[in-house]
Short mmCIF file of C-alpha atoms in Angstrom, two decimals:
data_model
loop_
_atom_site.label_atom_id
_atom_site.label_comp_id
_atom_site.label_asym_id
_atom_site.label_seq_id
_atom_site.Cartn_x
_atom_site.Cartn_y
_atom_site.Cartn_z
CA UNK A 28 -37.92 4.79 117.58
CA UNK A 29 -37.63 1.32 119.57
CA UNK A 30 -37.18 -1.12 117.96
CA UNK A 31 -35.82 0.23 114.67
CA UNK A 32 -32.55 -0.05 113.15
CA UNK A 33 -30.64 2.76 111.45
CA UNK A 34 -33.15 2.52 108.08
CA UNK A 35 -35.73 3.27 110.46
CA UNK A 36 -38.55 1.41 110.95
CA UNK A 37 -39.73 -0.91 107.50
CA UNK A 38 -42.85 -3.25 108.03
CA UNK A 39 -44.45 -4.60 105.14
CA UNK A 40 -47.29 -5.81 104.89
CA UNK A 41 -48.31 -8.77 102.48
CA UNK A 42 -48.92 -12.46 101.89
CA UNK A 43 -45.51 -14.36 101.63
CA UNK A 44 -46.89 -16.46 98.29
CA UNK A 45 -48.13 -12.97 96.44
CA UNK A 46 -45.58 -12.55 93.57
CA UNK A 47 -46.13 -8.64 94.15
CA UNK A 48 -45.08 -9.07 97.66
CA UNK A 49 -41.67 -11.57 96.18
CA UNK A 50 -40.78 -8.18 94.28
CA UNK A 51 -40.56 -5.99 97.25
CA UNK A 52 -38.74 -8.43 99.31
CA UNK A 53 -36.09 -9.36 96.74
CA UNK A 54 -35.62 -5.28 96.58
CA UNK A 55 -35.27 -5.26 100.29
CA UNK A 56 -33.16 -8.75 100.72
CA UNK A 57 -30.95 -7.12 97.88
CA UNK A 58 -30.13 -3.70 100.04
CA UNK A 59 -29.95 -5.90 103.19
CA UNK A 60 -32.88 -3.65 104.79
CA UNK A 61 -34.59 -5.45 107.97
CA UNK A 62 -38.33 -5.59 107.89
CA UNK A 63 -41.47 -6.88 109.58
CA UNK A 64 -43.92 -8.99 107.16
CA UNK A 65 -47.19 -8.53 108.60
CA UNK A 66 -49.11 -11.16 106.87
CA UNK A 67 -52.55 -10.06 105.98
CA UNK A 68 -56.23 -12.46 105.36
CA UNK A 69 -56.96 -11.20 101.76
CA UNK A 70 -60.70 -12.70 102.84
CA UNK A 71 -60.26 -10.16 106.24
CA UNK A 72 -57.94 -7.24 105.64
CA UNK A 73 -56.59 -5.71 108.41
CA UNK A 74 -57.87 -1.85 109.40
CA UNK A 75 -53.73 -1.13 108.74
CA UNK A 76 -53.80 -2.29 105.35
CA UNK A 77 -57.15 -0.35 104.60
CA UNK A 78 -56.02 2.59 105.96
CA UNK A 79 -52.47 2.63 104.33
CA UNK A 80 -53.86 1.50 101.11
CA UNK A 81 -57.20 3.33 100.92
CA UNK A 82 -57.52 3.32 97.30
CA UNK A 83 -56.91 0.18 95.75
CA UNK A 84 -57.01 -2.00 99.46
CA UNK A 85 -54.19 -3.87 98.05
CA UNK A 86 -50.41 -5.72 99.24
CA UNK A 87 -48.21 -5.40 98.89
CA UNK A 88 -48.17 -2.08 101.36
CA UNK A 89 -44.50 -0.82 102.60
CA UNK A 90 -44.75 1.26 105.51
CA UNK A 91 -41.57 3.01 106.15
CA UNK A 92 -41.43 5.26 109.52
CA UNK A 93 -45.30 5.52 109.57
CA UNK A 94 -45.64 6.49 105.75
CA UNK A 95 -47.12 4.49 103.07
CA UNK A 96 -46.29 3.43 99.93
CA UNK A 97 -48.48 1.17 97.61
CA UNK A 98 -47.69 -0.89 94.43
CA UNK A 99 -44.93 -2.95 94.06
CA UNK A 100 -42.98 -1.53 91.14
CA UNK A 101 -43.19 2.02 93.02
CA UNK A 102 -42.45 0.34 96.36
CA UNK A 103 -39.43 -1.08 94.82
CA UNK A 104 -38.11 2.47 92.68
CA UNK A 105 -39.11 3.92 96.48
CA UNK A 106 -36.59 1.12 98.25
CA UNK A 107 -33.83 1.67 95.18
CA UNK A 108 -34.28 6.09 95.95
CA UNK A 109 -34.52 5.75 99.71
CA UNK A 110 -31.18 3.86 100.32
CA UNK A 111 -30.00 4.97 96.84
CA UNK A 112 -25.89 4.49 98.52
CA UNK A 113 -26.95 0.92 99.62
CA UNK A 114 -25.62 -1.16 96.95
CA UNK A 115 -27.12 -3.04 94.40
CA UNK A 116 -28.59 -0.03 92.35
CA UNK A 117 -31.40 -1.73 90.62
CA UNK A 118 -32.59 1.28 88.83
CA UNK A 119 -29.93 2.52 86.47
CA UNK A 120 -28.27 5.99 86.53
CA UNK A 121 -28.13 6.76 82.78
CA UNK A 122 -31.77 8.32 81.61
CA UNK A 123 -32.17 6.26 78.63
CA UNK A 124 -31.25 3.30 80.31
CA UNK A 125 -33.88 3.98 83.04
CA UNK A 126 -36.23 4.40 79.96
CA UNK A 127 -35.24 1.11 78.86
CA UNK A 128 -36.21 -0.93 82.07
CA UNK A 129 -38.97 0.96 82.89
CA UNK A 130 -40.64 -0.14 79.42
CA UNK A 131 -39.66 -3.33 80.09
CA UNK A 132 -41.28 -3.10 83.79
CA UNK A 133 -44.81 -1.80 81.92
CA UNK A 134 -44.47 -4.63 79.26
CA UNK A 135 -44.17 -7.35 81.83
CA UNK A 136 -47.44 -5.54 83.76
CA UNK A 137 -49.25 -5.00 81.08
CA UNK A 138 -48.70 -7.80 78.49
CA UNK A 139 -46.91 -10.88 80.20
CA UNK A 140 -48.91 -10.57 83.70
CA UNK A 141 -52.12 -10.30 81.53
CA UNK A 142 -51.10 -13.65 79.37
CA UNK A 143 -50.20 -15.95 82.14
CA UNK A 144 -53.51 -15.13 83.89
CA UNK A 145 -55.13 -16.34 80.70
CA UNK A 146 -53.51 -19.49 80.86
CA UNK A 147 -54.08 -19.90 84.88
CA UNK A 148 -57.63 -19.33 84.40
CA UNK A 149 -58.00 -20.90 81.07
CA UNK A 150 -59.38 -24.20 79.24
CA UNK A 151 -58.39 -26.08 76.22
CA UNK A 152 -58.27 -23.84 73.45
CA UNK A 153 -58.24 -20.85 75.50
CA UNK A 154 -55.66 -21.83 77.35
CA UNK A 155 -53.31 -23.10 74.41
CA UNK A 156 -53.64 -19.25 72.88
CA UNK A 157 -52.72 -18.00 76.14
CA UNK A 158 -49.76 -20.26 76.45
CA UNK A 159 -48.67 -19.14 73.22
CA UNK A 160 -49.32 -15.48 73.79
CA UNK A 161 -47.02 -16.15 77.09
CA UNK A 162 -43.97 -17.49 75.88
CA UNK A 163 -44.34 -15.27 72.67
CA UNK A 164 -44.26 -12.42 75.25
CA UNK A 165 -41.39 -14.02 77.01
CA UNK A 166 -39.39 -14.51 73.48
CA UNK A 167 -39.52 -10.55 73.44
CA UNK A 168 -38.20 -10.19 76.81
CA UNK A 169 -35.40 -13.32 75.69
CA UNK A 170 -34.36 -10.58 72.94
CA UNK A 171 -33.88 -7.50 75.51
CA UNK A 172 -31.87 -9.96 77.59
CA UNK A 173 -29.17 -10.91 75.02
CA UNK A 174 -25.30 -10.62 75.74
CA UNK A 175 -25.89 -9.53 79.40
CA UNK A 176 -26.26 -11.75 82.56
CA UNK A 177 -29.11 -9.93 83.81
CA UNK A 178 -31.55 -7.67 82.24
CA UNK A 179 -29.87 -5.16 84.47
CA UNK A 180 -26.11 -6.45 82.95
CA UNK A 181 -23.87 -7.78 85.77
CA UNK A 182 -26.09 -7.29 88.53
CA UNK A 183 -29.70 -7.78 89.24
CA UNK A 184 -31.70 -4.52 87.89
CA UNK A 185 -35.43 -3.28 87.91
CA UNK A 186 -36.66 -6.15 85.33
CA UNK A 187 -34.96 -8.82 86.92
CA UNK A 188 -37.05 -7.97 90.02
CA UNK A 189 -40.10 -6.99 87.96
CA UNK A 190 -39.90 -10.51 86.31
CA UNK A 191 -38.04 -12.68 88.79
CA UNK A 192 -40.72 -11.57 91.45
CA UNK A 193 -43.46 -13.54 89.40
CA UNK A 194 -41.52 -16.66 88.73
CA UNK A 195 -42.31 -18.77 91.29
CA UNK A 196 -45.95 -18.28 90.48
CA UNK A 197 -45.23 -18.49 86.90
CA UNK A 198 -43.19 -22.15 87.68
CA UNK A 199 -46.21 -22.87 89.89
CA UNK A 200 -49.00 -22.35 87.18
CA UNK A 201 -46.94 -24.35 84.57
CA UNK A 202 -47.44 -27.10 87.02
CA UNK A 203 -50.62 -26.35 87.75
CA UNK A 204 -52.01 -26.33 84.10
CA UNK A 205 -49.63 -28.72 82.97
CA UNK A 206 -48.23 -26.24 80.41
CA UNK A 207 -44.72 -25.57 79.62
CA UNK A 208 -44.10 -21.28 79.55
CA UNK A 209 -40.05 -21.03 79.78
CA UNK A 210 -39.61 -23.34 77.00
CA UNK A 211 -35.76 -24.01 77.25
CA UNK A 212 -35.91 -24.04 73.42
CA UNK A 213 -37.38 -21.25 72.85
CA UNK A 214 -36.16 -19.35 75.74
CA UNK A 215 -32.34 -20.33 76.31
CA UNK A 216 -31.43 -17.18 77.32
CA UNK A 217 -34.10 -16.71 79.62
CA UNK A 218 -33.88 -20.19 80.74
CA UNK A 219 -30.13 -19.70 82.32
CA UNK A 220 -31.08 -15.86 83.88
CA UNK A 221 -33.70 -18.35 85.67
CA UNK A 222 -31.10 -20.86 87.22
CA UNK A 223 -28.99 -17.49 87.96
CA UNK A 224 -31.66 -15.55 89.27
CA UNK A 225 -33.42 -18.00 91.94
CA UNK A 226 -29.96 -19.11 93.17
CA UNK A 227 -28.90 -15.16 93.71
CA UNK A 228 -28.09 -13.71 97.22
CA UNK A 229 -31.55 -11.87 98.43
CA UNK A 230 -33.45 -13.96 96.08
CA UNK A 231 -33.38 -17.60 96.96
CA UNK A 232 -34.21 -16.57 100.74
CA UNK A 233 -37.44 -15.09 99.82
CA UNK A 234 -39.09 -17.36 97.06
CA UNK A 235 -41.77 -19.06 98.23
CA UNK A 236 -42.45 -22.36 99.18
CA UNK A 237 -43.29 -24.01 96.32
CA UNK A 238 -45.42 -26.99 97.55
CA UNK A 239 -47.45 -24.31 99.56
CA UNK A 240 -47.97 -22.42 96.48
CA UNK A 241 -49.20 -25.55 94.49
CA UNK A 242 -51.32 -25.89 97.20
CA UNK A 243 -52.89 -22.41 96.94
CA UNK A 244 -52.94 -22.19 93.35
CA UNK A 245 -54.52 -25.08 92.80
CA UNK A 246 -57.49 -24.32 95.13
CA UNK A 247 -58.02 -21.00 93.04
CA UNK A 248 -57.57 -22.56 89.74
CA UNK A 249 -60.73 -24.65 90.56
CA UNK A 250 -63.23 -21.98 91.15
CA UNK A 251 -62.09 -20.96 87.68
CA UNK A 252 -62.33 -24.59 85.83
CA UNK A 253 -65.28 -26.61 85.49
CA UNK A 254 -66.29 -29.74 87.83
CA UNK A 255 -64.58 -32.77 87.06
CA UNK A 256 -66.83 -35.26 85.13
CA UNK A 257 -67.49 -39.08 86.58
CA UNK A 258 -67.26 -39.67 89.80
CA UNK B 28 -25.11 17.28 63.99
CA UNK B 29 -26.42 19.46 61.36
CA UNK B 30 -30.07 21.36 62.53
CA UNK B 31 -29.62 19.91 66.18
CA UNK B 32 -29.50 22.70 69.28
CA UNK B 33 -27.51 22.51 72.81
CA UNK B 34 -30.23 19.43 73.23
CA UNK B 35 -29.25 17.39 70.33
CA UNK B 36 -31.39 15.70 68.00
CA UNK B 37 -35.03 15.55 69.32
CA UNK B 38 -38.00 14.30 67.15
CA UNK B 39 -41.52 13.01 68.52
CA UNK B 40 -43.27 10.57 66.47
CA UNK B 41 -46.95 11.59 67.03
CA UNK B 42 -50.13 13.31 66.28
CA UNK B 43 -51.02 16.35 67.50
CA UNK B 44 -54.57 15.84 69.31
CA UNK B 45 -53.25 12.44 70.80
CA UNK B 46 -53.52 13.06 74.57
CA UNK B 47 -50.56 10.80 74.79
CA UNK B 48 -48.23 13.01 72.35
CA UNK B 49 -49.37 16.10 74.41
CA UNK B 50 -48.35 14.90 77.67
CA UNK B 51 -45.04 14.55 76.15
CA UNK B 52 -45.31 17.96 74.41
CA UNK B 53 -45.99 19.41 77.80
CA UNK B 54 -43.11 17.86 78.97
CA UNK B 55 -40.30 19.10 76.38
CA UNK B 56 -42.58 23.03 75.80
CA UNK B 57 -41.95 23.22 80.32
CA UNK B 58 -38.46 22.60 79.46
CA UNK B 59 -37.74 24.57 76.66
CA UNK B 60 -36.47 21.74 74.30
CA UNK B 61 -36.63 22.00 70.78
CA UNK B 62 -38.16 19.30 68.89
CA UNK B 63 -39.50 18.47 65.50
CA UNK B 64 -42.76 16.80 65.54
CA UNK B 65 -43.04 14.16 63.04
CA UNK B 66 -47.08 13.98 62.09
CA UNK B 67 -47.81 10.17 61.80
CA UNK B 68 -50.55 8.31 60.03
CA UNK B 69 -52.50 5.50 62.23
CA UNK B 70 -53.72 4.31 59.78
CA UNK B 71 -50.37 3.99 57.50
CA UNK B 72 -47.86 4.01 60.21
CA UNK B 73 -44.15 5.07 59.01
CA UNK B 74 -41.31 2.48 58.99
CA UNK B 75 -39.48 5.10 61.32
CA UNK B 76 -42.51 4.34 63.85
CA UNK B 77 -42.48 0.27 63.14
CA UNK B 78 -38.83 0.50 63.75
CA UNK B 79 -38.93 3.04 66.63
CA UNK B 80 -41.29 0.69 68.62
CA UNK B 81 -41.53 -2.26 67.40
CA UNK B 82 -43.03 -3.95 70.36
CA UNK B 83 -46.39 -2.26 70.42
CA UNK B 84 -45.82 0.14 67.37
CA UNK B 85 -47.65 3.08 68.95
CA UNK B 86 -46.98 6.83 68.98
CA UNK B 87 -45.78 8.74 70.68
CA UNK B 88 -42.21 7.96 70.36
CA UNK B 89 -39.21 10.11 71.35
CA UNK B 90 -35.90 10.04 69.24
CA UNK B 91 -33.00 11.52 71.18
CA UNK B 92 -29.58 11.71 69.33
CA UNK B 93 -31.05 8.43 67.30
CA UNK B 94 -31.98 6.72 70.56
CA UNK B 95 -36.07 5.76 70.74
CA UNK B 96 -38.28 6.04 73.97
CA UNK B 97 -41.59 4.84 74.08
CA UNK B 98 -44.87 5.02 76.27
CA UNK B 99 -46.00 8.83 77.15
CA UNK B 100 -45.07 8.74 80.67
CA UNK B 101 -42.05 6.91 80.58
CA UNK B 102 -40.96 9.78 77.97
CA UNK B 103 -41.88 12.27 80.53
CA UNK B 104 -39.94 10.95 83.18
CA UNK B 105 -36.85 10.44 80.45
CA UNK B 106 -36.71 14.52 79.77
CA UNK B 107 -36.79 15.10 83.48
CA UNK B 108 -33.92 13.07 83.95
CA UNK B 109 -31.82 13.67 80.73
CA UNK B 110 -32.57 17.61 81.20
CA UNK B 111 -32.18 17.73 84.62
CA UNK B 112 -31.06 21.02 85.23
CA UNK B 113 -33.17 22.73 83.06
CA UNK B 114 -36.41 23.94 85.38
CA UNK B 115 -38.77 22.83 85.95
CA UNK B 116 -38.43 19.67 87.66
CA UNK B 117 -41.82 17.96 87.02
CA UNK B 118 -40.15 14.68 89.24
CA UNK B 119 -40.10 15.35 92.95
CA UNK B 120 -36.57 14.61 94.56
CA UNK B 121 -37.75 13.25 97.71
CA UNK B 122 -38.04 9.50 97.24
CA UNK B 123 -41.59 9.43 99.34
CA UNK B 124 -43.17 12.51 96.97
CA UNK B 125 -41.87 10.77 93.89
CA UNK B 126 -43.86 7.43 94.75
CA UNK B 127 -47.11 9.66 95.61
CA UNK B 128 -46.30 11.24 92.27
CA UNK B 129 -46.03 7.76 90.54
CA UNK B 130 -48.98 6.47 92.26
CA UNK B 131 -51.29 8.44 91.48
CA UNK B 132 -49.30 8.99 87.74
CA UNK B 133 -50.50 4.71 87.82
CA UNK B 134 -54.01 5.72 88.76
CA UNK B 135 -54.88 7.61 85.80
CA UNK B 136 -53.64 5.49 83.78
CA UNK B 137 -55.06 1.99 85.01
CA UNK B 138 -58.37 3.27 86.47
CA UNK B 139 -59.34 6.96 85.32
CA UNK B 140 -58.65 6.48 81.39
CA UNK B 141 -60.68 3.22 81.32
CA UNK B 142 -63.42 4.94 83.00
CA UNK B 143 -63.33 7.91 80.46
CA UNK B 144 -63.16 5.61 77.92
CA UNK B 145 -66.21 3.62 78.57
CA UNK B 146 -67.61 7.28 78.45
CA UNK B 147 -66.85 7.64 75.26
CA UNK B 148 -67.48 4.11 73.91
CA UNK B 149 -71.16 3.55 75.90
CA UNK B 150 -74.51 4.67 75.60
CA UNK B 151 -77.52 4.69 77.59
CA UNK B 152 -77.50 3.17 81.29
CA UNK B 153 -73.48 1.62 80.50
CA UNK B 154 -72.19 4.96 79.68
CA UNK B 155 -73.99 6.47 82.54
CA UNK B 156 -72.32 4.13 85.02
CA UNK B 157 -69.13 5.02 83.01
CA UNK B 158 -69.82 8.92 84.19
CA UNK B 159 -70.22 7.83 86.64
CA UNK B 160 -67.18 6.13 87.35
CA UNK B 161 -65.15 8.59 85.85
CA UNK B 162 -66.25 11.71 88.25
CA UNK B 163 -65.50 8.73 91.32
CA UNK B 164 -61.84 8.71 90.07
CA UNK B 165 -61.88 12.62 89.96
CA UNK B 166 -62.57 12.50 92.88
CA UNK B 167 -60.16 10.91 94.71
CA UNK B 168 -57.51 13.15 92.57
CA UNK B 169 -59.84 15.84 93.70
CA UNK B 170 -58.51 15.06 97.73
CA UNK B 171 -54.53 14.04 96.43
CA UNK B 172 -55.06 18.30 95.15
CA UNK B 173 -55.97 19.11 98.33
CA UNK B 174 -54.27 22.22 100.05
CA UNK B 175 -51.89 23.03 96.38
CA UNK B 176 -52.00 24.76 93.62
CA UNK B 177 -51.04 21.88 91.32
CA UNK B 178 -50.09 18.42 92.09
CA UNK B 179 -47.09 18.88 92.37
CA UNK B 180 -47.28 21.72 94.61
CA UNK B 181 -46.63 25.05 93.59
CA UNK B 182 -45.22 23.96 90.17
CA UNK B 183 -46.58 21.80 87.13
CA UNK B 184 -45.63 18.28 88.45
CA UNK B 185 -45.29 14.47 87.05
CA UNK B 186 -49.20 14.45 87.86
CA UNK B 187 -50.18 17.43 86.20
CA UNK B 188 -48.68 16.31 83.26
CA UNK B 189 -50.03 13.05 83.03
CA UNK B 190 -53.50 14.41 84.06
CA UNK B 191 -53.46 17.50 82.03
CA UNK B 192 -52.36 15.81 78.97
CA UNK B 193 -55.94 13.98 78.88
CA UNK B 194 -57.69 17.72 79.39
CA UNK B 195 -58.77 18.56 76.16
CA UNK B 196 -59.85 14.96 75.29
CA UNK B 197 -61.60 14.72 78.23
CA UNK B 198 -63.66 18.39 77.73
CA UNK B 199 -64.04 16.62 73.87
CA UNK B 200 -65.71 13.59 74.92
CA UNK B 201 -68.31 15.73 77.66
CA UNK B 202 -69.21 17.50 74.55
CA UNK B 203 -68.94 14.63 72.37
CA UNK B 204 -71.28 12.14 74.52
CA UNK B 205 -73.50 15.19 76.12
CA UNK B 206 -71.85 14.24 80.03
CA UNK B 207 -70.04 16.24 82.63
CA UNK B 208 -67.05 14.85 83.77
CA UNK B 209 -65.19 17.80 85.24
CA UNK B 210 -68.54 18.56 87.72
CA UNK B 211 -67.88 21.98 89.13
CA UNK B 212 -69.68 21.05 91.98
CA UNK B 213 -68.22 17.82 92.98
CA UNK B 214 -64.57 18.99 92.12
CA UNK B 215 -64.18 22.55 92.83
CA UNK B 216 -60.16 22.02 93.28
CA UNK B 217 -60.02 20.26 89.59
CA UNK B 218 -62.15 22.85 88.47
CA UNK B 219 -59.84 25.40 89.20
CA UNK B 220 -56.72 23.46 88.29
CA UNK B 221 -57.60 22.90 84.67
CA UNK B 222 -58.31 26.78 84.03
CA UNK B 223 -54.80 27.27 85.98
CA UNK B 224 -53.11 24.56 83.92
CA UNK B 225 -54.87 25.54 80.61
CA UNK B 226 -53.27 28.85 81.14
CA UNK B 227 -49.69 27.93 82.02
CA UNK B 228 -46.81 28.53 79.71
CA UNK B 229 -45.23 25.26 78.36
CA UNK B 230 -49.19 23.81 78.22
CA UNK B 231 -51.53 26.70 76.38
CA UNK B 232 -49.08 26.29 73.17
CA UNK B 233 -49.20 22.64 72.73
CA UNK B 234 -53.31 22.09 73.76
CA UNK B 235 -54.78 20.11 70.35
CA UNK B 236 -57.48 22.27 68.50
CA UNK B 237 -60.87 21.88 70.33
CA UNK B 238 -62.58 22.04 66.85
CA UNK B 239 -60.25 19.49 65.23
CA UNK B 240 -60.72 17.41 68.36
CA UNK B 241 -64.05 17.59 68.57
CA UNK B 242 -64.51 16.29 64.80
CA UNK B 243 -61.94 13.85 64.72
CA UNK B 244 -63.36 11.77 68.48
CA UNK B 245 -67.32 12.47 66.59
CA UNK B 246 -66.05 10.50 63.90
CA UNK B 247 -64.40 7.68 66.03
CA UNK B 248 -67.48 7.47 68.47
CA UNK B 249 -69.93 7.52 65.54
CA UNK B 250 -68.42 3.81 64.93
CA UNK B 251 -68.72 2.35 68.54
CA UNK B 252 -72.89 3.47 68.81
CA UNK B 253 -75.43 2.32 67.09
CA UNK B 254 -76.41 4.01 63.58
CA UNK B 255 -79.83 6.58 64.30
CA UNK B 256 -83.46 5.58 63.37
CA UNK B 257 -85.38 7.40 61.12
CA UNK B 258 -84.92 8.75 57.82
#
């Protein structure tokens, strides 16, 4: 194929700011694969992303020599299989470590994801429970990461993508609510992995911007809020 | 270790008609492991359990040589990988089938079990849309069955499992809440595949009691509707 190196031909297509899309190209930055971004309008999706994604319609979509694959946790176990010799492995080789990280991986997407929405979205009192259900989330994740580097040990694993993926968004809508979430007291541990993490090789090169995502964020946050009062 | 085969120590923390705790049954009865399944109490759950998970304390729950795994399908992946080279292997070793298989694994989960489970928790016009709903997620598993026997192709696959684990709940709750799910008509491929997977070895002997089933989900849905008129 023109144009295609010797892992074939990798587009994916996303929004650079979607922390979905941060997971798959910290996967891809950490195997050194080369890629096209196609950046799609989330208002106007493109008639590639529809097709490729016909079920949920959603980025981040990885199209790898013609053939789709949807959802960033299985786009990222599909990078880790695909150029399994490429190093880092970010899925371990030992079953009940595997088990391990994928629970982890389900807890962030089911439980963490679902509490910092809350507080993105949230007011007041509503907020302040979400803020607490966040970081109490986050203290359970603090636990899984003690005596290791990276949830994954020395090197950067499946959680540290699964969670490092959604930081800048989660740094973002601590600014944006002016809430704190990775309380350094309450999260030391978890504090340090994030100095570590965001200054690793493959990482730091694809974070977002993060006055562009203030930007964004803020403009969504209010639709959810109320009107400011006054003039 | 005294009592403990070739596999080493394997109890599951469960109940029997949990479609959760079958999936997993499936899973080790395809395999041939011997297990011991531990009967839990919901409503009195065992400090094994409470230890076992203690991050969302919920069956089932797979102890291997001492070592817990939680969440069905993360279980079901962890006896495919620990038991390898015992056949079948319900994970497909091509990295592309595997995220198809994980996909649509993710689909049932996140869309087609809330859908069945507004079935079961609505009445009137809500649980109709709920039906409705329900048969619209069939459906699209209906076209990923397309052209095989199974999901996974000729053999009881990561998809069948998660899928066929639901079965009998989902036959209880037509009967329970007077709907068709499983439309003959608009799924003629599922149709077929549930009397083929009902059949299979490794599935027929761990399938919950349809007349404990059906008792135990009348009792739980007699609390979510309304109590009847009349005398």
């Amino acid at each position: 194929m023109e144009g295609c190196g010797e892992d074939g031909q990798v587009k994916l297509l996303g929004v650079a700011y979607s922390p979905f899309v941060v997971r798959v190209r910290i996967a891809l930055a950490l195997k050194g694969i080369h890629y096209e971004l196609i950046e799609e309008n989330i208002q106007n999706k493109s008639e590639l992303l529809l097709q490729s994604n016909p079920v949920h319609k959603k980025i981040p979509v990885l199209i790898h020599n013609g053939k789709s694959v949807c959802e960033s946790m299985i786009i990222v176990q599909y990078i880790e299989e695909k150029w399994e010799k490429k190093a880092p492995n970010v899925v371990p080789k030992d079953p009940y470590d595997q088990s391990i990280a994928r629970f982890w991986v389900a807890f962030i997407d089911d439980k963490f994801i679902p509490s910092i929405l809350g507080v993105f979205k949230g007011e007041g009192e509503e907020k302040q429970k979400a803020v607490e259900e966040s970081v109490a989330n986050l203290v359970l994740l603090e636990e899984a990461l003690s005596g290791k580097g990276y949830f994954g040990g020395d090197e950067i694993g499946l959680v540290d993508v699964a969670l490092g993926g959604l930081l800048a968004t989660v740094q973002t809508i601590e600014r944006v609510t002016d809430s704190v979430i990775i309380d350094t007291q309450k999260l030391p541990l978890l504090s340090t992995w994030v100095h570590k993490f965001c200054k690793a090789e493959g990482v730091k090169e694809v974070l977002p911007d993060p006055a562009k995502l203030f930007e964004f964020l803020s403009e969504i946050r209010a639709k959810f809020t109320s009107p400011p009062t006054g003039n």
